[in-house]
PDB file of C-alpha atoms in Angstrom:
ATOM      1  CA  MET A   1    -211.210 169.248 -23.395  1.00 79.00           C
ATOM      2  CA  THR A   2    -213.496 170.324 -20.555  1.00 93.00           C
ATOM      3  CA  LYS A   3    -213.402 169.224 -16.934  1.00 96.00           C
ATOM      4  CA  ILE A   4    -216.442 167.453 -15.439  1.00 97.00           C
ATOM      5  CA  THR A   5    -216.579 170.121 -12.747  1.00 97.00           C
ATOM      6  CA  GLN A   6    -216.662 172.832 -15.423  1.00 97.00           C
ATOM      7  CA  TYR A   7    -219.560 171.137 -17.206  1.00 96.00           C
ATOM      8  CA  ILE A   8    -221.468 171.130 -13.917  1.00 96.00           C
ATOM      9  CA  LYS A   9    -220.620 174.770 -13.242  1.00 95.00           C
ATOM     10  CA  ASP A  10    -221.624 175.858 -16.750  1.00 95.00           C
ATOM     11  CA  ALA A  11    -224.949 173.993 -16.506  1.00 94.00           C
ATOM     12  CA  ASN A  12    -225.929 176.400 -13.720  1.00 89.00           C
ATOM     13  CA  THR A  13    -228.240 174.063 -11.734  1.00 87.00           C
ATOM     14  CA  LYS A  14    -229.575 172.308 -14.863  1.00 94.00           C
ATOM     15  CA  THR A  15    -229.252 168.530 -14.510  1.00 97.00           C
ATOM     16  CA  LEU A  16    -226.982 166.959 -17.127  1.00 98.00           C
ATOM     17  CA  PHE A  17    -227.230 163.499 -18.705  1.00 98.00           C
ATOM     18  CA  SER A  18    -224.346 161.027 -18.846  1.00 97.00           C
ATOM     19  CA  PHE A  19    -223.830 157.296 -19.014  1.00 97.00           C
ATOM     20  CA  GLU A  20    -221.247 154.571 -18.649  1.00 95.00           C
ATOM     21  CA  ILE A  21    -220.294 151.984 -21.239  1.00 93.00           C
ATOM     22  CA  LEU A  22    -218.531 148.647 -21.039  1.00 88.00           C
ATOM     23  CA  PRO A  23    -215.570 147.857 -23.337  1.00 86.00           C
ATOM     24  CA  PRO A  24    -216.209 144.918 -25.676  1.00 84.00           C
ATOM     25  CA  LEU A  25    -214.660 141.562 -24.872  1.00 81.00           C
ATOM     26  CA  LYS A  26    -211.211 140.913 -26.321  1.00 80.00           C
ATOM     27  CA  GLY A  27    -211.514 140.074 -29.994  1.00 81.00           C
ATOM     28  CA  GLU A  28    -214.839 141.848 -30.488  1.00 83.00           C
ATOM     29  CA  SER A  29    -215.354 144.938 -32.650  1.00 86.00           C
ATOM     30  CA  ILE A  30    -215.808 148.464 -31.313  1.00 90.00           C
ATOM     31  CA  GLN A  31    -218.624 148.941 -33.826  1.00 92.00           C
ATOM     32  CA  SER A  32    -221.228 147.433 -31.502  1.00 88.00           C
ATOM     33  CA  LEU A  33    -220.172 149.974 -28.899  1.00 91.00           C
ATOM     34  CA  PHE A  34    -220.637 152.851 -31.335  1.00 93.00           C
ATOM     35  CA  GLU A  35    -224.077 151.492 -32.204  1.00 92.00           C
ATOM     36  CA  ALA A  36    -224.994 151.498 -28.503  1.00 92.00           C
ATOM     37  CA  ILE A  37    -223.780 155.079 -28.052  1.00 95.00           C
ATOM     38  CA  ASP A  38    -225.394 156.533 -31.204  1.00 95.00           C
ATOM     39  CA  PRO A  39    -229.031 156.481 -29.961  1.00 96.00           C
ATOM     40  CA  LEU A  40    -228.060 158.343 -26.758  1.00 97.00           C
ATOM     41  CA  MET A  41    -226.247 161.230 -28.411  1.00 97.00           C
ATOM     42  CA  GLU A  42    -229.497 163.115 -29.042  1.00 96.00           C
ATOM     43  CA  PHE A  43    -229.604 163.819 -25.290  1.00 96.00           C
ATOM     44  CA  LYS A  44    -226.261 165.659 -25.533  1.00 96.00           C
ATOM     45  CA  PRO A  45    -224.166 163.928 -22.868  1.00 97.00           C
ATOM     46  CA  PRO A  46    -221.151 166.123 -22.060  1.00 97.00           C
ATOM     47  CA  PHE A  47    -219.169 163.031 -21.082  1.00 97.00           C
ATOM     48  CA  ILE A  48    -219.251 159.232 -21.280  1.00 97.00           C
ATOM     49  CA  ASP A  49    -217.574 156.954 -18.749  1.00 96.00           C
ATOM     50  CA  VAL A  50    -215.590 153.938 -19.960  1.00 94.00           C
ATOM     51  CA  THR A  51    -215.206 151.186 -17.390  1.00 90.00           C
ATOM     52  CA  TYR A  52    -212.186 148.980 -16.856  1.00 83.00           C
ATOM     53  CA  HIS A  53    -213.029 145.412 -15.883  1.00 66.00           C
ATOM     54  CA  ARG A  54    -210.451 143.103 -14.406  1.00 62.00           C
ATOM     55  CA  GLU A  55    -209.704 139.828 -16.065  1.00 60.00           C
ATOM     56  CA  GLU A  56    -211.257 136.622 -14.800  1.00 59.00           C
ATOM     57  CA  TYR A  57    -209.540 133.271 -14.430  1.00 57.00           C
ATOM     58  CA  ILE A  58    -210.395 129.643 -15.024  1.00 59.00           C
ATOM     59  CA  TYR A  59    -208.409 126.556 -14.074  1.00 65.00           C
ATOM     60  CA  LYS A  60    -207.820 124.117 -16.952  1.00 69.00           C
ATOM     61  CA  LYS A  61    -206.662 120.594 -16.312  1.00 71.00           C
ATOM     62  CA  ARG A  62    -203.609 119.548 -18.343  1.00 76.00           C
ATOM     63  CA  GLU A  63    -202.628 116.064 -19.542  1.00 73.00           C
ATOM     64  CA  ASN A  64    -200.168 115.706 -16.657  1.00 75.00           C
ATOM     65  CA  GLY A  65    -203.014 116.221 -14.193  1.00 73.00           C
ATOM     66  CA  LEU A  66    -201.881 119.668 -13.091  1.00 74.00           C
ATOM     67  CA  LEU A  67    -204.180 122.677 -13.146  1.00 72.00           C
ATOM     68  CA  GLU A  68    -203.193 125.726 -15.156  1.00 70.00           C
ATOM     69  CA  LYS A  69    -204.553 129.165 -14.264  1.00 63.00           C
ATOM     70  CA  ILE A  70    -205.722 130.844 -17.475  1.00 64.00           C
ATOM     71  CA  SER A  71    -206.844 134.439 -17.871  1.00 59.00           C
ATOM     72  CA  THR A  72    -210.169 134.855 -19.654  1.00 58.00           C
ATOM     73  CA  ARG A  73    -212.921 137.383 -20.408  1.00 54.00           C
ATOM     74  CA  LYS A  74    -210.549 140.291 -20.835  1.00 70.00           C
ATOM     75  CA  ARG A  75    -211.971 143.674 -21.774  1.00 69.00           C
ATOM     76  CA  PRO A  76    -208.917 145.635 -22.881  1.00 70.00           C
ATOM     77  CA  GLY A  77    -208.786 148.883 -24.792  1.00 78.00           C
ATOM     78  CA  THR A  78    -210.159 151.454 -22.337  1.00 87.00           C
ATOM     79  CA  VAL A  79    -207.636 154.107 -23.403  1.00 89.00           C
ATOM     80  CA  GLY A  80    -208.167 153.414 -27.111  1.00 90.00           C
ATOM     81  CA  ILE A  81    -211.949 153.385 -26.691  1.00 92.00           C
ATOM     82  CA  CYS A  82    -211.849 156.754 -24.927  1.00 94.00           C
ATOM     83  CA  ALA A  83    -209.837 158.256 -27.780  1.00 94.00           C
ATOM     84  CA  ALA A  84    -212.186 156.706 -30.369  1.00 94.00           C
ATOM     85  CA  ILE A  85    -215.300 158.033 -28.598  1.00 95.00           C
ATOM     86  CA  MET A  86    -213.872 161.536 -28.378  1.00 95.00           C
ATOM     87  CA  ASN A  87    -212.870 161.467 -32.031  1.00 94.00           C
ATOM     88  CA  ARG A  88    -216.190 160.095 -33.302  1.00 95.00           C
ATOM     89  CA  PHE A  89    -218.730 161.807 -31.040  1.00 96.00           C
ATOM     90  CA  HIS A  90    -216.851 164.927 -29.895  1.00 95.00           C
ATOM     91  CA  VAL A  91    -217.671 164.393 -26.222  1.00 96.00           C
ATOM     92  CA  ASP A  92    -215.322 163.884 -23.312  1.00 97.00           C
ATOM     93  CA  ALA A  93    -214.588 160.296 -22.332  1.00 96.00           C
ATOM     94  CA  VAL A  94    -213.817 159.433 -18.719  1.00 97.00           C
ATOM     95  CA  PRO A  95    -211.713 156.289 -18.249  1.00 95.00           C
ATOM     96  CA  HIS A  96    -211.846 154.327 -15.024  1.00 94.00           C
ATOM     97  CA  ILE A  97    -208.424 153.936 -13.432  1.00 93.00           C
ATOM     98  CA  ILE A  98    -208.254 151.025 -10.976  1.00 91.00           C
ATOM     99  CA  CYS A  99    -205.739 149.635  -8.508  1.00 90.00           C
ATOM    100  CA  GLY A 100    -206.133 145.948  -9.306  1.00 83.00           C
ATOM    101  CA  GLY A 101    -203.951 144.486 -12.025  1.00 80.00           C
ATOM    102  CA  PHE A 102    -201.546 147.424 -12.271  1.00 86.00           C
ATOM    103  CA  THR A 103    -198.223 148.364 -10.743  1.00 90.00           C
ATOM    104  CA  LYS A 104    -197.593 152.001  -9.859  1.00 93.00           C
ATOM    105  CA  GLU A 105    -195.344 152.378 -12.896  1.00 94.00           C
ATOM    106  CA  GLU A 106    -197.973 150.889 -15.231  1.00 91.00           C
ATOM    107  CA  THR A 107    -200.499 153.305 -13.762  1.00 93.00           C
ATOM    108  CA  GLU A 108    -198.155 156.220 -14.347  1.00 94.00           C
ATOM    109  CA  ASN A 109    -197.591 155.165 -17.953  1.00 93.00           C
ATOM    110  CA  ALA A 110    -201.338 154.851 -18.556  1.00 93.00           C
ATOM    111  CA  LEU A 111    -201.908 158.332 -17.127  1.00 95.00           C
ATOM    112  CA  ILE A 112    -199.176 159.725 -19.362  1.00 94.00           C
ATOM    113  CA  ASP A 113    -200.876 158.148 -22.396  1.00 94.00           C
ATOM    114  CA  LEU A 114    -204.199 159.694 -21.368  1.00 95.00           C
ATOM    115  CA  SER A 115    -202.614 163.099 -20.890  1.00 95.00           C
ATOM    116  CA  PHE A 116    -200.952 162.915 -24.319  1.00 94.00           C
ATOM    117  CA  LEU A 117    -204.361 162.130 -25.860  1.00 94.00           C
ATOM    118  CA  GLY A 118    -205.977 165.113 -24.184  1.00 94.00           C
ATOM    119  CA  ILE A 119    -208.078 162.908 -21.908  1.00 96.00           C
ATOM    120  CA  GLU A 120    -208.065 164.849 -18.669  1.00 95.00           C
ATOM    121  CA  ASN A 121    -211.022 163.448 -16.722  1.00 97.00           C
ATOM    122  CA  VAL A 122    -210.519 160.184 -14.818  1.00 97.00           C
ATOM    123  CA  LEU A 123    -212.497 158.169 -12.284  1.00 97.00           C
ATOM    124  CA  VAL A 124    -210.195 156.648  -9.663  1.00 96.00           C
ATOM    125  CA  LEU A 125    -211.334 153.364  -8.075  1.00 94.00           C
ATOM    126  CA  ARG A 126    -209.844 150.521  -6.126  1.00 88.00           C
ATOM    127  CA  GLY A 127    -211.736 148.043  -8.261  1.00 79.00           C
ATOM    128  CA  ASP A 128    -213.268 144.715  -7.358  1.00 72.00           C
ATOM    129  CA  PRO A 129    -211.398 141.579  -6.378  1.00 64.00           C
ATOM    130  CA  ILE A 130    -211.015 138.885  -9.011  1.00 67.00           C
ATOM    131  CA  LYS A 131    -214.100 136.665  -8.843  1.00 65.00           C
ATOM    132  CA  THR A 132    -212.051 133.596  -7.949  1.00 64.00           C
ATOM    133  CA  GLU A 133    -210.349 135.359  -5.018  1.00 70.00           C
ATOM    134  CA  PRO A 134    -211.998 135.939  -1.609  1.00 69.00           C
ATOM    135  CA  ALA A 135    -210.636 139.480  -1.164  1.00 73.00           C
ATOM    136  CA  PHE A 136    -208.959 142.241  -3.142  1.00 75.00           C
ATOM    137  CA  SER A 137    -205.272 141.624  -3.749  1.00 73.00           C
ATOM    138  CA  PRO A 138    -203.053 144.301  -5.350  1.00 72.00           C
ATOM    139  CA  GLU A 139    -200.260 143.634  -7.773  1.00 80.00           C
ATOM    140  CA  PRO A 140    -196.721 143.593  -6.366  1.00 84.00           C
ATOM    141  CA  ASP A 141    -195.808 147.300  -6.164  1.00 88.00           C
ATOM    142  CA  GLY A 142    -199.425 148.185  -6.867  1.00 87.00           C
ATOM    143  CA  HIS A 143    -201.912 150.212  -4.857  1.00 91.00           C
ATOM    144  CA  HIS A 144    -203.931 148.643  -2.038  1.00 90.00           C
ATOM    145  CA  TYR A 145    -206.493 151.442  -1.740  1.00 91.00           C
ATOM    146  CA  ALA A 146    -208.182 154.038  -3.916  1.00 93.00           C
ATOM    147  CA  THR A 147    -206.690 156.763  -1.705  1.00 96.00           C
ATOM    148  CA  GLU A 148    -203.196 155.625  -2.692  1.00 95.00           C
ATOM    149  CA  LEU A 149    -204.102 155.703  -6.378  1.00 96.00           C
ATOM    150  CA  LEU A 150    -205.704 159.105  -5.897  1.00 97.00           C
ATOM    151  CA  LYS A 151    -202.478 160.421  -4.355  1.00 97.00           C
ATOM    152  CA  GLN A 152    -200.504 159.246  -7.384  1.00 96.00           C
ATOM    153  CA  VAL A 153    -202.786 161.126  -9.793  1.00 97.00           C
ATOM    154  CA  VAL A 154    -202.734 164.234  -7.591  1.00 97.00           C
ATOM    155  CA  ASN A 155    -198.932 164.068  -7.437  1.00 96.00           C
ATOM    156  CA  MET A 156    -198.714 163.912 -11.219  1.00 96.00           C
ATOM    157  CA  ASN A 157    -200.927 166.997 -11.342  1.00 96.00           C
ATOM    158  CA  LYS A 158    -198.207 168.641  -9.240  1.00 95.00           C
ATOM    159  CA  GLY A 159    -195.458 167.426 -11.571  1.00 94.00           C
ATOM    160  CA  MET A 160    -194.331 164.697  -9.154  1.00 94.00           C
ATOM    161  CA  TYR A 161    -193.576 161.386 -10.883  1.00 94.00           C
ATOM    162  CA  LEU A 162    -192.285 158.080  -9.511  1.00 92.00           C
ATOM    163  CA  ASP A 163    -188.769 158.890 -10.699  1.00 87.00           C
ATOM    164  CA  GLU A 164    -187.731 161.617  -8.308  1.00 82.00           C
ATOM    165  CA  GLU A 165    -184.605 162.321 -10.389  1.00 82.00           C
ATOM    166  CA  MET A 166    -186.624 163.698 -13.308  1.00 81.00           C
ATOM    167  CA  LYS A 167    -185.751 167.309 -14.083  1.00 81.00           C
ATOM    168  CA  THR A 168    -188.633 169.785 -14.554  1.00 84.00           C
ATOM    169  CA  PRO A 169    -191.326 167.191 -15.413  1.00 88.00           C
ATOM    170  CA  ILE A 170    -194.539 168.538 -16.903  1.00 91.00           C
ATOM    171  CA  ALA A 171    -197.536 168.473 -14.562  1.00 95.00           C
ATOM    172  CA  THR A 172    -200.669 166.704 -15.762  1.00 96.00           C
ATOM    173  CA  ASP A 173    -204.072 168.349 -15.390  1.00 96.00           C
ATOM    174  CA  PHE A 174    -206.561 165.631 -14.484  1.00 97.00           C
ATOM    175  CA  CYS A 175    -210.013 166.284 -13.074  1.00 98.00           C
ATOM    176  CA  ILE A 176    -210.390 163.390 -10.653  1.00 98.00           C
ATOM    177  CA  GLY A 177    -213.585 161.575  -9.742  1.00 98.00           C
ATOM    178  CA  VAL A 178    -213.962 159.059  -6.918  1.00 98.00           C
ATOM    179  CA  ALA A 179    -216.659 156.593  -5.865  1.00 97.00           C
ATOM    180  CA  GLY A 180    -219.277 157.111  -3.164  1.00 97.00           C
ATOM    181  CA  TYR A 181    -221.634 154.594  -1.561  1.00 97.00           C
ATOM    182  CA  PRO A 182    -225.044 155.831  -0.329  1.00 97.00           C
ATOM    183  CA  GLU A 183    -225.560 152.473   1.397  1.00 96.00           C
ATOM    184  CA  LYS A 184    -221.874 152.356   2.468  1.00 94.00           C
ATOM    185  CA  HIS A 185    -219.057 150.308   0.988  1.00 92.00           C
ATOM    186  CA  PHE A 186    -219.533 146.710   2.042  1.00 90.00           C
ATOM    187  CA  GLU A 187    -216.083 146.599   3.662  1.00 90.00           C
ATOM    188  CA  ALA A 188    -216.671 149.704   5.805  1.00 93.00           C
ATOM    189  CA  PRO A 189    -217.714 149.022   9.417  1.00 95.00           C
ATOM    190  CA  ASN A 190    -220.422 151.696   9.284  1.00 96.00           C
ATOM    191  CA  LEU A 191    -221.698 154.614   7.223  1.00 95.00           C
ATOM    192  CA  LYS A 192    -219.993 157.282   9.338  1.00 95.00           C
ATOM    193  CA  THR A 193    -216.582 155.694   8.806  1.00 96.00           C
ATOM    194  CA  ASP A 194    -217.256 155.375   5.085  1.00 96.00           C
ATOM    195  CA  ILE A 195    -218.123 159.077   4.846  1.00 97.00           C
ATOM    196  CA  LYS A 196    -214.962 159.921   6.790  1.00 96.00           C
ATOM    197  CA  TYR A 197    -212.853 158.179   4.131  1.00 95.00           C
ATOM    198  CA  LEU A 198    -214.804 159.932   1.393  1.00 97.00           C
ATOM    199  CA  LYS A 199    -214.002 163.266   3.042  1.00 98.00           C
ATOM    200  CA  MET A 200    -210.364 162.174   3.075  1.00 97.00           C
ATOM    201  CA  LYS A 201    -210.512 161.664  -0.690  1.00 97.00           C
ATOM    202  CA  GLN A 202    -211.820 165.198  -1.118  1.00 98.00           C
ATOM    203  CA  ASP A 203    -209.062 166.555   1.104  1.00 97.00           C
ATOM    204  CA  LEU A 204    -206.456 164.642  -0.921  1.00 97.00           C
ATOM    205  CA  GLY A 205    -207.641 166.306  -4.127  1.00 97.00           C
ATOM    206  CA  ALA A 206    -210.724 164.555  -5.525  1.00 98.00           C
ATOM    207  CA  ASP A 207    -212.861 166.903  -7.652  1.00 98.00           C
ATOM    208  CA  TYR A 208    -216.201 165.082  -7.779  1.00 98.00           C
ATOM    209  CA  ILE A 209    -217.996 161.919  -6.637  1.00 98.00           C
ATOM    210  CA  VAL A 210    -220.004 159.328  -8.590  1.00 98.00           C
ATOM    211  CA  THR A 211    -222.137 156.954  -6.552  1.00 98.00           C
ATOM    212  CA  GLN A 212    -222.733 153.265  -6.621  1.00 96.00           C
ATOM    213  CA  MET A 213    -226.155 152.377  -8.041  1.00 97.00           C
ATOM    214  CA  PHE A 214    -229.103 152.655  -5.657  1.00 97.00           C
ATOM    215  CA  PHE A 215    -232.870 152.315  -5.936  1.00 98.00           C
ATOM    216  CA  ASP A 216    -234.035 154.219  -2.856  1.00 97.00           C
ATOM    217  CA  ASN A 217    -233.787 157.995  -3.278  1.00 97.00           C
ATOM    218  CA  LYS A 218    -234.323 158.641   0.423  1.00 97.00           C
ATOM    219  CA  LYS A 219    -231.142 156.739   1.228  1.00 97.00           C
ATOM    220  CA  TYR A 220    -229.262 158.789  -1.354  1.00 98.00           C
ATOM    221  CA  CYS A 221    -230.628 162.148  -0.170  1.00 97.00           C
ATOM    222  CA  ASP A 222    -230.012 161.348   3.501  1.00 97.00           C
ATOM    223  CA  TRP A 223    -226.472 160.260   2.643  1.00 98.00           C
ATOM    224  CA  VAL A 224    -225.775 163.437   0.632  1.00 98.00           C
ATOM    225  CA  ASN A 225    -226.978 165.547   3.556  1.00 97.00           C
ATOM    226  CA  LYS A 226    -224.667 163.638   5.916  1.00 98.00           C
ATOM    227  CA  CYS A 227    -221.775 164.133   3.492  1.00 98.00           C
ATOM    228  CA  ARG A 228    -222.435 167.878   3.445  1.00 98.00           C
ATOM    229  CA  GLU A 229    -222.608 167.951   7.245  1.00 97.00           C
ATOM    230  CA  GLU A 230    -219.151 166.345   7.336  1.00 97.00           C
ATOM    231  CA  GLY A 231    -217.697 169.036   5.067  1.00 97.00           C
ATOM    232  CA  ILE A 232    -217.846 167.285   1.699  1.00 98.00           C
ATOM    233  CA  THR A 233    -218.501 170.117  -0.743  1.00 98.00           C
ATOM    234  CA  ILE A 234    -217.545 168.684  -4.161  1.00 98.00           C
ATOM    235  CA  PRO A 235    -220.280 167.647  -6.646  1.00 97.00           C
ATOM    236  CA  ILE A 236    -222.003 164.321  -5.974  1.00 98.00           C
ATOM    237  CA  ILE A 237    -223.338 162.557  -9.080  1.00 98.00           C
ATOM    238  CA  PRO A 238    -225.905 159.770  -8.556  1.00 98.00           C
ATOM    239  CA  GLY A 239    -225.356 156.546 -10.487  1.00 97.00           C
ATOM    240  CA  LEU A 240    -228.529 154.794 -11.643  1.00 98.00           C
ATOM    241  CA  LYS A 241    -229.298 151.446 -13.230  1.00 96.00           C
ATOM    242  CA  PRO A 242    -232.741 150.349 -14.391  1.00 95.00           C
ATOM    243  CA  ILE A 243    -233.839 146.817 -13.541  1.00 96.00           C
ATOM    244  CA  THR A 244    -233.966 144.841 -16.811  1.00 95.00           C
ATOM    245  CA  THR A 245    -234.629 141.233 -15.737  1.00 95.00           C
ATOM    246  CA  LYS A 246    -236.549 139.503 -12.956  1.00 96.00           C
ATOM    247  CA  LYS A 247    -233.469 137.868 -11.460  1.00 96.00           C
ATOM    248  CA  GLN A 248    -231.720 141.212 -10.945  1.00 96.00           C
ATOM    249  CA  ILE A 249    -233.694 141.895  -7.772  1.00 95.00           C
ATOM    250  CA  THR A 250    -231.737 139.058  -6.139  1.00 94.00           C
ATOM    251  CA  VAL A 251    -228.492 139.290  -8.132  1.00 94.00           C
ATOM    252  CA  LEU A 252    -227.820 143.031  -7.759  1.00 95.00           C
ATOM    253  CA  PRO A 253    -228.083 143.102  -3.940  1.00 95.00           C
ATOM    254  CA  ARG A 254    -225.683 140.178  -3.704  1.00 93.00           C
ATOM    255  CA  ILE A 255    -223.078 141.636  -6.066  1.00 90.00           C
ATOM    256  CA  PHE A 256    -223.319 145.336  -5.187  1.00 92.00           C
ATOM    257  CA  HIS A 257    -224.455 145.130  -1.551  1.00 93.00           C
ATOM    258  CA  ILE A 258    -227.513 147.323  -2.068  1.00 96.00           C
ATOM    259  CA  ASP A 259    -231.170 147.135  -1.041  1.00 96.00           C
ATOM    260  CA  ILE A 260    -234.143 146.869  -3.363  1.00 96.00           C
ATOM    261  CA  PRO A 261    -237.168 148.776  -1.965  1.00 96.00           C
ATOM    262  CA  ASP A 262    -240.202 146.626  -1.116  1.00 96.00           C
ATOM    263  CA  GLU A 263    -242.414 148.329  -3.687  1.00 97.00           C
ATOM    264  CA  LEU A 264    -239.945 147.718  -6.532  1.00 97.00           C
ATOM    265  CA  ALA A 265    -239.195 144.137  -5.490  1.00 97.00           C
ATOM    266  CA  GLU A 266    -242.901 143.265  -5.284  1.00 96.00           C
ATOM    267  CA  ALA A 267    -243.611 144.856  -8.655  1.00 97.00           C
ATOM    268  CA  VAL A 268    -240.815 142.896 -10.346  1.00 97.00           C
ATOM    269  CA  GLU A 269    -241.750 139.643  -8.599  1.00 96.00           C
ATOM    270  CA  SER A 270    -245.298 139.967  -9.930  1.00 96.00           C
ATOM    271  CA  CYS A 271    -244.039 140.164 -13.513  1.00 96.00           C
ATOM    272  CA  LYS A 272    -244.438 137.047 -15.634  1.00 95.00           C
ATOM    273  CA  THR A 273    -241.670 137.858 -18.110  1.00 96.00           C
ATOM    274  CA  ASP A 274    -238.371 139.744 -18.254  1.00 95.00           C
ATOM    275  CA  ALA A 275    -239.986 142.142 -20.727  1.00 96.00           C
ATOM    276  CA  GLU A 276    -242.559 143.101 -18.089  1.00 97.00           C
ATOM    277  CA  ALA A 277    -239.794 143.420 -15.481  1.00 96.00           C
ATOM    278  CA  LYS A 278    -237.821 145.712 -17.787  1.00 96.00           C
ATOM    279  CA  GLN A 279    -240.837 147.993 -18.185  1.00 96.00           C
ATOM    280  CA  VAL A 280    -241.233 148.161 -14.408  1.00 97.00           C
ATOM    281  CA  GLY A 281    -237.534 148.976 -14.132  1.00 97.00           C
ATOM    282  CA  VAL A 282    -237.777 151.761 -16.701  1.00 97.00           C
ATOM    283  CA  GLU A 283    -240.793 153.331 -15.005  1.00 97.00           C
ATOM    284  CA  TRP A 284    -239.117 153.153 -11.585  1.00 98.00           C
ATOM    285  CA  CYS A 285    -235.920 154.726 -12.922  1.00 97.00           C
ATOM    286  CA  ILE A 286    -237.854 157.535 -14.652  1.00 98.00           C
ATOM    287  CA  GLN A 287    -239.618 158.452 -11.425  1.00 98.00           C
ATOM    288  CA  GLN A 288    -236.399 158.071  -9.467  1.00 98.00           C
ATOM    289  CA  SER A 289    -234.682 160.423 -11.921  1.00 98.00           C
ATOM    290  CA  LYS A 290    -237.473 163.016 -11.753  1.00 98.00           C
ATOM    291  CA  ASP A 291    -237.285 163.090  -7.961  1.00 98.00           C
ATOM    292  CA  LEU A 292    -233.500 163.401  -8.037  1.00 98.00           C
ATOM    293  CA  MET A 293    -233.771 166.325 -10.469  1.00 97.00           C
ATOM    294  CA  LYS A 294    -236.062 168.053  -7.957  1.00 96.00           C
ATOM    295  CA  PHE A 295    -233.455 167.360  -5.276  1.00 96.00           C
ATOM    296  CA  GLY A 296    -230.987 169.273  -7.447  1.00 96.00           C
ATOM    297  CA  VAL A 297    -228.485 166.642  -8.566  1.00 97.00           C
ATOM    298  CA  PRO A 298    -225.885 168.009 -11.021  1.00 97.00           C
ATOM    299  CA  VAL A 299    -225.885 164.981 -13.337  1.00 98.00           C
ATOM    300  CA  LEU A 300    -227.952 161.840 -13.807  1.00 98.00           C
ATOM    301  CA  HIS A 301    -225.428 159.120 -14.623  1.00 98.00           C
ATOM    302  CA  TYR A 302    -226.756 155.826 -16.019  1.00 97.00           C
ATOM    303  CA  TYR A 303    -225.033 152.449 -15.976  1.00 95.00           C
ATOM    304  CA  SER A 304    -225.947 151.228 -19.454  1.00 89.00           C
ATOM    305  CA  MET A 305    -223.900 147.994 -19.453  1.00 81.00           C
ATOM    306  CA  GLY A 306    -223.306 148.579 -23.168  1.00 76.00           C
ATOM    307  CA  LYS A 307    -227.018 148.582 -24.076  1.00 82.00           C
ATOM    308  CA  SER A 308    -228.871 151.747 -24.942  1.00 91.00           C
ATOM    309  CA  ASP A 309    -232.548 150.805 -25.322  1.00 93.00           C
ATOM    310  CA  THR A 310    -233.626 151.189 -21.686  1.00 95.00           C
ATOM    311  CA  VAL A 311    -231.475 154.257 -21.056  1.00 96.00           C
ATOM    312  CA  LYS A 312    -232.929 155.884 -24.180  1.00 96.00           C
ATOM    313  CA  LYS A 313    -236.486 155.304 -22.933  1.00 96.00           C
ATOM    314  CA  ILE A 314    -235.566 156.901 -19.615  1.00 97.00           C
ATOM    315  CA  ALA A 315    -233.723 159.848 -21.154  1.00 97.00           C
ATOM    316  CA  SER A 316    -236.581 160.480 -23.586  1.00 97.00           C
ATOM    317  CA  ALA A 317    -238.886 161.063 -20.622  1.00 97.00           C
ATOM    318  CA  LEU A 318    -236.485 163.476 -18.926  1.00 96.00           C
ATOM    319  CA  PHE A 319    -234.289 165.445 -21.332  1.00 94.00           C
TER     320      PHE A 319
END
């Protein structure tokens, strides 16, 4: 398998195409996922990201009047999906490794499984809090921050496992991605502090950065320049998502803490249907992508949300 950084190096300033998919809900078939990936393979993505979404909870009232907390909307199978994608499409799959919901030992075991399967690219994230909780809460003996999780992966790359008594353990060889936020992480006090922590991730051993979605290229370019000024030298991959419905111009800023440019917001608001809004979103994302290619981004990475039609329209205009 090839490292993400090697793909970027081999491309020699040519912008690559990649995208992210969402595992199917528990009980659903992987076939729908394959059908979403198939139309995008003509654009030769060197890698495909596979997200990991935390479970959600509902409270169900029992006959005795007590409330029972029940886990729902699970999307398991990230490791299996990665292996299936690599086997079927012969491209590298990049699983998301998150802090929430895992102990350190469970994380180590998952990384061992990935290494055994030859999956050696990972994206390390803290992950979002559970929707019913006001703030992120780690598992007992789990990681609080992405930097802690990053250190664990880096240590395994050095042959350092949780059990210090292990004799001559084999070192893993993960290429490690981390998240970046052109409009700053919503929990950071300011952009400068956020960039400082991103630099820390590089210094700890991160190999590349993938950004949160954004719709204003100027904010992204200004942020990249500030990152470079602070000594961040690893590749920075922009993450893009086309608007597909009218309500997204209010939903996305609330969920992802991002701004929608005036021009885009006004264009979507003037649409009478979601179909019209989707077309506006596609056209905006195509132009956004063209400008980013001129800026010299190494990869254009699209958040497909498991649907390929809009991403295919965009890729067809670019690659």
